[in-house]
Rosetta silent file (secondary structure, phi, psi, omega in degrees, C-alpha in Angstrom):
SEQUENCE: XXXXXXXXXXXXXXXXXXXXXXXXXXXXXXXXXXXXXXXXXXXXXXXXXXXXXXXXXXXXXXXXXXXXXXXXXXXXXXXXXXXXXXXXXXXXXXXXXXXXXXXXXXXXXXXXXXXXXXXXXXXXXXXXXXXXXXXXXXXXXXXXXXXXXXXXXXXXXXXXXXXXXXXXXXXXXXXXXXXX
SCORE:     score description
SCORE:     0.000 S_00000001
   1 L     0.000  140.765 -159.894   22.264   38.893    0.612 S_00000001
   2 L  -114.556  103.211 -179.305   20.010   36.112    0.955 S_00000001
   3 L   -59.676  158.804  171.918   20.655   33.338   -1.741 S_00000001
   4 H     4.219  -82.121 -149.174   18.420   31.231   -4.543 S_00000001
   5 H   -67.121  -26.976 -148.227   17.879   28.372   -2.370 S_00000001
   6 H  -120.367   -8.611 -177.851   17.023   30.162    0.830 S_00000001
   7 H   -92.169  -28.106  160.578   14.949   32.967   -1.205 S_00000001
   8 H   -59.078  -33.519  158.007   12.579   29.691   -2.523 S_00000001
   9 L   -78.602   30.184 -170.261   11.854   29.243    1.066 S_00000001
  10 E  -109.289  137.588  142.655   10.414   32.553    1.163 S_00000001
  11 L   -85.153 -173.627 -171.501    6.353   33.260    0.668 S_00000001
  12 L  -128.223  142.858  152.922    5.224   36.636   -0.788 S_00000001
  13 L   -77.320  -20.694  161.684    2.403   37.836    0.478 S_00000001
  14 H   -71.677   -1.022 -159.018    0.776   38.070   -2.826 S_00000001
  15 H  -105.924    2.262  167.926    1.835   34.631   -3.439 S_00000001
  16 H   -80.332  -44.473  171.014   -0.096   33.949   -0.291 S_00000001
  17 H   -65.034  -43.222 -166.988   -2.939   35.677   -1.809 S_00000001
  18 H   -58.241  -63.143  177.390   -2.733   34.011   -4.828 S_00000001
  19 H   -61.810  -48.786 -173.687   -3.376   30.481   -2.883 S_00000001
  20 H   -66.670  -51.757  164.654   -6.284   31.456   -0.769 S_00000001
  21 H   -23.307  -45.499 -179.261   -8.054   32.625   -4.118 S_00000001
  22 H   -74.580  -42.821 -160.906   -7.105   29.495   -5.820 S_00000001
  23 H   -88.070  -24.149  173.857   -7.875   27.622   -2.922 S_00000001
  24 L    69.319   47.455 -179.721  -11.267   29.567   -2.072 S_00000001
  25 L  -109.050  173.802 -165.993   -9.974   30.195    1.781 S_00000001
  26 L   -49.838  166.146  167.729  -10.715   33.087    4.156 S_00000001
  27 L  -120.372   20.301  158.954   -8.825   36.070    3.196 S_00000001
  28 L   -71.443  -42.765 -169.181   -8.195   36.871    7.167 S_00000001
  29 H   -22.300  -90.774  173.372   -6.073   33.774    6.284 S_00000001
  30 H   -19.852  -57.687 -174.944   -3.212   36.183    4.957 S_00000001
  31 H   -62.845  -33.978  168.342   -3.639   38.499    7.329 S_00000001
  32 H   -75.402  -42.527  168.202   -3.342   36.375   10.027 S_00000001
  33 H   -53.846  -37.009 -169.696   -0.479   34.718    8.815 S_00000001
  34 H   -61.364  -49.165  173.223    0.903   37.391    8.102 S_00000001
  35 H   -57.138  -50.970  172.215    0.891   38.970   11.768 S_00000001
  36 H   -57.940  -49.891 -165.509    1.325   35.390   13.495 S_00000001
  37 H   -96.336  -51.151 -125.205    4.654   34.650   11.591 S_00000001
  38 L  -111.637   97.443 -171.586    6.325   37.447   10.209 S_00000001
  39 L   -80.710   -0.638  172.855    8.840   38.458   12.689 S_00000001
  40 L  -111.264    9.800 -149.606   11.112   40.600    9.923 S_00000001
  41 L    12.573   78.005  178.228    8.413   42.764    8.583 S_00000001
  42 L  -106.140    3.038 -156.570    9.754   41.998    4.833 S_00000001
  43 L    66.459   19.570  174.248    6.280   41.045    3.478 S_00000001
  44 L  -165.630  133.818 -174.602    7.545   37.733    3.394 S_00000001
  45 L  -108.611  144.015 -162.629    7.422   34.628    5.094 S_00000001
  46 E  -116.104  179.136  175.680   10.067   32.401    5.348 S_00000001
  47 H   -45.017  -70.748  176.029   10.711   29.118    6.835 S_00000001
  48 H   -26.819  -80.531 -153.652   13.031   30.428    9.863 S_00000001
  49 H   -43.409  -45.364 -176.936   10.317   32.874   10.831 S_00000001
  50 H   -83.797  -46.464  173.737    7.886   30.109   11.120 S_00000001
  51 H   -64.455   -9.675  154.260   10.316   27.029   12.844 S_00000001
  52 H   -69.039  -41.055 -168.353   11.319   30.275   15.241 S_00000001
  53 H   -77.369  -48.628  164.367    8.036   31.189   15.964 S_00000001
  54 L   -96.843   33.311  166.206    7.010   27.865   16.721 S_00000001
  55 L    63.191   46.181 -179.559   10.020   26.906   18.188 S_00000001
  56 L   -95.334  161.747  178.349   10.849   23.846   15.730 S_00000001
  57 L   -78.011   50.806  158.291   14.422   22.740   14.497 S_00000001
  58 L    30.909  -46.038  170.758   14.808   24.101   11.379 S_00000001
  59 H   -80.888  -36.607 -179.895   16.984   21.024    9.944 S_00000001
  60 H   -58.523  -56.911 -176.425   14.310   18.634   10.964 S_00000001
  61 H   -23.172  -66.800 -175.143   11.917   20.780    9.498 S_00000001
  62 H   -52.087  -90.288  168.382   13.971   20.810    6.171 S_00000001
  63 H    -8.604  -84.385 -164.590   14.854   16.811    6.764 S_00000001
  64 H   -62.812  -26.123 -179.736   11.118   16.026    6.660 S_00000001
  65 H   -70.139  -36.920 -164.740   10.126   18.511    3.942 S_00000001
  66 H   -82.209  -39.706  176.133   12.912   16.381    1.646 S_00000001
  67 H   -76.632   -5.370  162.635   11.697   13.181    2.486 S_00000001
  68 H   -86.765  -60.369 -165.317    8.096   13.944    1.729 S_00000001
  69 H   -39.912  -40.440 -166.664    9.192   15.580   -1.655 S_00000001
  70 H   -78.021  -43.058  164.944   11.053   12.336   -2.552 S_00000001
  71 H   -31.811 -123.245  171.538    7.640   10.146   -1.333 S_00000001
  72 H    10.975  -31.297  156.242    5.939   11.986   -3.459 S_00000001
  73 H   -84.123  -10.660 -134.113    8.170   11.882   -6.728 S_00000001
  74 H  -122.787  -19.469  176.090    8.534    8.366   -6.144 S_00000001
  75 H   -50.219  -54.253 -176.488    4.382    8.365   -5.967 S_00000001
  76 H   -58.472  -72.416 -160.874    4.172   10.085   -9.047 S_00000001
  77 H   -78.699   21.478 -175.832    6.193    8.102  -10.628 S_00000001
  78 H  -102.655  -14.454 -150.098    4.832    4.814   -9.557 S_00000001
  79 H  -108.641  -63.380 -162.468    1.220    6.387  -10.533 S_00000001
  80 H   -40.968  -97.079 -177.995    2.888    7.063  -14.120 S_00000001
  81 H     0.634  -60.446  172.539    4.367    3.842  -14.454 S_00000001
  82 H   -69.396  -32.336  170.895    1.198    1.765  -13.595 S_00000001
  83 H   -78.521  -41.145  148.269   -0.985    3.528  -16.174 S_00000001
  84 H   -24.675  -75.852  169.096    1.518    3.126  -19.032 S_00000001
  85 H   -29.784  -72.451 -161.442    2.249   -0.521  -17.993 S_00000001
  86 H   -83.817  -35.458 -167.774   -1.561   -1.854  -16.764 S_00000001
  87 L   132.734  131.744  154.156   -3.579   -0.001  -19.239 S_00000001
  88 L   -54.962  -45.475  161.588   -5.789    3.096  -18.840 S_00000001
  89 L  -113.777   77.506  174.731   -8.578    1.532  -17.732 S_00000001
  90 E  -128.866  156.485 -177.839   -7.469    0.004  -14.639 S_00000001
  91 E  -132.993   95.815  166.199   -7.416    2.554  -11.441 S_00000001
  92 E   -37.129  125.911  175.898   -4.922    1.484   -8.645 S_00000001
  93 E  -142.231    3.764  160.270   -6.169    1.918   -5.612 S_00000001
  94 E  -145.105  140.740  149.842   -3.507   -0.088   -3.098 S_00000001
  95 E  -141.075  109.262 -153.189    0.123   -1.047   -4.394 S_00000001
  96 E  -150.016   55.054 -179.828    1.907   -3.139   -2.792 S_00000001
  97 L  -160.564  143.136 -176.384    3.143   -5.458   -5.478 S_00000001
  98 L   -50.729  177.171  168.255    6.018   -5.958   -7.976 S_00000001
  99 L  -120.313   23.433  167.839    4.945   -4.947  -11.481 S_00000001
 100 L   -78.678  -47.748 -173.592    5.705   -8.364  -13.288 S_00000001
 101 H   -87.601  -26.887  155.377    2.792   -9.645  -10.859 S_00000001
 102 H   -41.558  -49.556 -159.106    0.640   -6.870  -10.849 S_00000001
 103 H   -85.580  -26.834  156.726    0.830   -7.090  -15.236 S_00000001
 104 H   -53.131  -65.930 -167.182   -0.161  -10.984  -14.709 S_00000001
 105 H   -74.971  -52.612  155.780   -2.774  -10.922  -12.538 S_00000001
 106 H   -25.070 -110.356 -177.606   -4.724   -7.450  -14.789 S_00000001
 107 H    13.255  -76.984 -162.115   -3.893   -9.310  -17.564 S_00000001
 108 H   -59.220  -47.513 -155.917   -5.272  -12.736  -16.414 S_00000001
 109 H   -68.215  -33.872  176.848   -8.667  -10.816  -14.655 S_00000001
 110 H   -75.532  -63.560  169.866   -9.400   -8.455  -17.991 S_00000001
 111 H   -22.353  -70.817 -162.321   -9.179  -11.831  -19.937 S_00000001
 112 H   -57.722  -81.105  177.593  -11.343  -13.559  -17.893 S_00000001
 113 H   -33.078  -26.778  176.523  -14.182  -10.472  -17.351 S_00000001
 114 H   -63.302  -55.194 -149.726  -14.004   -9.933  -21.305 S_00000001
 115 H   -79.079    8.958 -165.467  -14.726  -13.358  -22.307 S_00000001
 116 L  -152.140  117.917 -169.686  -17.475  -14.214  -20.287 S_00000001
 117 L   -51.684  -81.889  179.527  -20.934  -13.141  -21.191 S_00000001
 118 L   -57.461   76.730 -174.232  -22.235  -14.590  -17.607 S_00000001
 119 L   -49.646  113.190  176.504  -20.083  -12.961  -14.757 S_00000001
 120 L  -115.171   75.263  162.380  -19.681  -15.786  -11.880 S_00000001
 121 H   -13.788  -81.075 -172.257  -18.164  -14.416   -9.226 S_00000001
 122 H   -62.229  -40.631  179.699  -17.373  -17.095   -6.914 S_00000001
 123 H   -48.105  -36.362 -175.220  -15.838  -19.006  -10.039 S_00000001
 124 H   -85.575  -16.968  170.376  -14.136  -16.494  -11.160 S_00000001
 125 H   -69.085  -51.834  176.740  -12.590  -15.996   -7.500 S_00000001
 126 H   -99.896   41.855  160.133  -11.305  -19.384   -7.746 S_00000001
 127 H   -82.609  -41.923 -178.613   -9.915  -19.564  -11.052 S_00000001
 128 H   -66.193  -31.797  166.381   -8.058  -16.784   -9.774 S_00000001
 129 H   -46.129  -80.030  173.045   -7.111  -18.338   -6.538 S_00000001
 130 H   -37.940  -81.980 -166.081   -5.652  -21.431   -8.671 S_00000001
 131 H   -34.560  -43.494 -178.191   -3.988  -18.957  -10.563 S_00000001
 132 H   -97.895  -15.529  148.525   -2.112  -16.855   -8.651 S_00000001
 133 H   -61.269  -18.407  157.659   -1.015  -20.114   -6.332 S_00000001
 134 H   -73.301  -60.618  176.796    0.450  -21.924   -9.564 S_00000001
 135 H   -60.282  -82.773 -145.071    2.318  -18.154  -10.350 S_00000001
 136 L  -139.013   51.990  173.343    3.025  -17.037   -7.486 S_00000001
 137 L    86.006  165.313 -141.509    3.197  -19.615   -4.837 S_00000001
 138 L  -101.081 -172.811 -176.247    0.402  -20.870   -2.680 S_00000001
 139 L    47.668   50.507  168.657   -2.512  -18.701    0.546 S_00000001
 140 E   -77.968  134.298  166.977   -3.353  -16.108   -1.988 S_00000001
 141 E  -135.627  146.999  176.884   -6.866  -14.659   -0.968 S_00000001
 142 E  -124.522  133.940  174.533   -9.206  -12.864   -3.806 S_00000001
 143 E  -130.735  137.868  173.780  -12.143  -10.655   -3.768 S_00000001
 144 E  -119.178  131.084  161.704  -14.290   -9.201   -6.441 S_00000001
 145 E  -117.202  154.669 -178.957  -16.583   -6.109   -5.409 S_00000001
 146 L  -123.818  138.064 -150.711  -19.223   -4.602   -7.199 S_00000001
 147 L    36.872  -92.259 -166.139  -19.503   -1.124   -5.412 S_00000001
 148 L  -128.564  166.505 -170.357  -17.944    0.655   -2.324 S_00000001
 149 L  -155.092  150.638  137.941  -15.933   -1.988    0.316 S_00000001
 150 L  -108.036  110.204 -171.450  -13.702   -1.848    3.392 S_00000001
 151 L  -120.256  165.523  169.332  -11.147   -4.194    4.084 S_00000001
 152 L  -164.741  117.427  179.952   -7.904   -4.887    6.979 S_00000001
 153 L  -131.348  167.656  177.177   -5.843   -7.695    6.281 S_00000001
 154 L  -111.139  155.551  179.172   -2.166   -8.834    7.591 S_00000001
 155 L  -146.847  135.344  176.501   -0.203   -9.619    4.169 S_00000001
 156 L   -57.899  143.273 -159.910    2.898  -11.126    3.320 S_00000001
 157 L   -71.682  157.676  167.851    5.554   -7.820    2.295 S_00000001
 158 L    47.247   74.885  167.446    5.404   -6.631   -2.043 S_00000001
 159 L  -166.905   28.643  178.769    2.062   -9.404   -2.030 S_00000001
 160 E  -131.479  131.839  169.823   -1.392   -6.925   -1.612 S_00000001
 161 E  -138.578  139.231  150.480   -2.910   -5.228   -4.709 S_00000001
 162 E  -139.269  165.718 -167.021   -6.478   -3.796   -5.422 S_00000001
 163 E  -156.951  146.509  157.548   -7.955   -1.819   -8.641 S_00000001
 164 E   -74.603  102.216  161.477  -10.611   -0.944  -10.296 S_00000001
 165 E  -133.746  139.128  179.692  -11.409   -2.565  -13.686 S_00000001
 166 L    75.734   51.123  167.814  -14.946   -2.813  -15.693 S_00000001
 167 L    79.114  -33.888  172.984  -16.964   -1.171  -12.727 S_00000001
 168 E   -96.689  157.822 -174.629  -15.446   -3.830  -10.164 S_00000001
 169 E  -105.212  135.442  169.730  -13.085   -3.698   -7.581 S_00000001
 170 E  -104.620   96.723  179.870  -10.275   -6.493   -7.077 S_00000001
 171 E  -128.890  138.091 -168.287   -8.374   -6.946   -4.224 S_00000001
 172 E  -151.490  146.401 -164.500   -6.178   -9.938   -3.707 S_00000001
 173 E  -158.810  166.594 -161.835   -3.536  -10.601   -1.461 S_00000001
 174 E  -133.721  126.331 -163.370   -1.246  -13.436    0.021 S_00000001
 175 L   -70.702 -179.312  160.512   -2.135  -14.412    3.683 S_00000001
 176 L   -53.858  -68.287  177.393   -0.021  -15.604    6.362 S_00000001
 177 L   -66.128  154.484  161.024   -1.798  -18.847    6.436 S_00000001
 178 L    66.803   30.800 -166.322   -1.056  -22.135    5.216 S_00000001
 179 L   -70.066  122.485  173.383    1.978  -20.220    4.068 S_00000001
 180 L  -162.205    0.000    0.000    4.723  -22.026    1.975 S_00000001
């Protein structure tokens, strides 16, 4: 008798169907799968059948599936967290910062972009500059974009954040250099 937990690692094959519809995929998809893995002919594919078939460990398999699930709640709830906290409209889009300094720096940058008819970039980079080197120690670097960007930086660990707020992109981070 094959228990709870080991019958949740089971597909269906309608429940196979069910995705590629949802999903808009081939419907050989099923078919194929079905023939490539399913070594019990139960109309259902289970984990074993596939870590047998392709000769995988079974526990790793398992191992790695739990530690992406917990990534992934811990994602969620870090996603939750910041939109509660920062505000609806800010859009995360690296985090890699506490959320006392993350709630500082929004904070100070939403001031600053409200209150001021004439947006001045470079001024407003170093106001910010000063700012987050009084708060939170000094070789902070900041950039404001207006449309699409790429960046690669080295960063000190919990000290890189960028977002979206008002149409611009922020990203500020605390270098290496001049470090102290």
């Amino acid at each position: 008798m094959v228990n709870h937990e080991e019958k949740d690692k089971e597909i269906t094959k309608s429940q196979l169907k069910r995705y590629i519809e949802t999903n808009r995929r081939d419907d050989d998809l099923i078919e194929n799968w079905m023939k490539l893995f399913q070594l019990r002919k139960t109309n259902r594919l289970s984990l074993e059948d596939i870590c047998e078939h392709l000769q995988l460990n079974i526990r790793d398999v398992r191992q790695q599936r739990s530690t992406q699930l917990k990534s992934a709640e811990n994602s969620l709830s870090s996603y939750t967290d910041n939109q509660r906290v920062l505000g609806n409209d800010v859009q995360v889009i690296v985090d890699q910062m506490p959320m006392d300094m993350k709630l500082k720096i929004i904070n100070e940058f939403r001031k600053l972009i409200t209150d001021k008819v004439d947006f001045d970039g470079l001024k407003l980079t170093e106001y910010m500059k000063q700012f987050m080197d009084k708060n939170f120690s000094s070789s902070w670097v900041v950039l404001i974009v207006k449309g699409s960007y790429s960046t690669t930086f080295l960063h000190l660990e919990d000290c890189a954040f960028q977002f979206r707020l008002n149409n611009y992109s922020f990203v500020v981070w605390r270098t290496f250099f001049g470090f102290n």
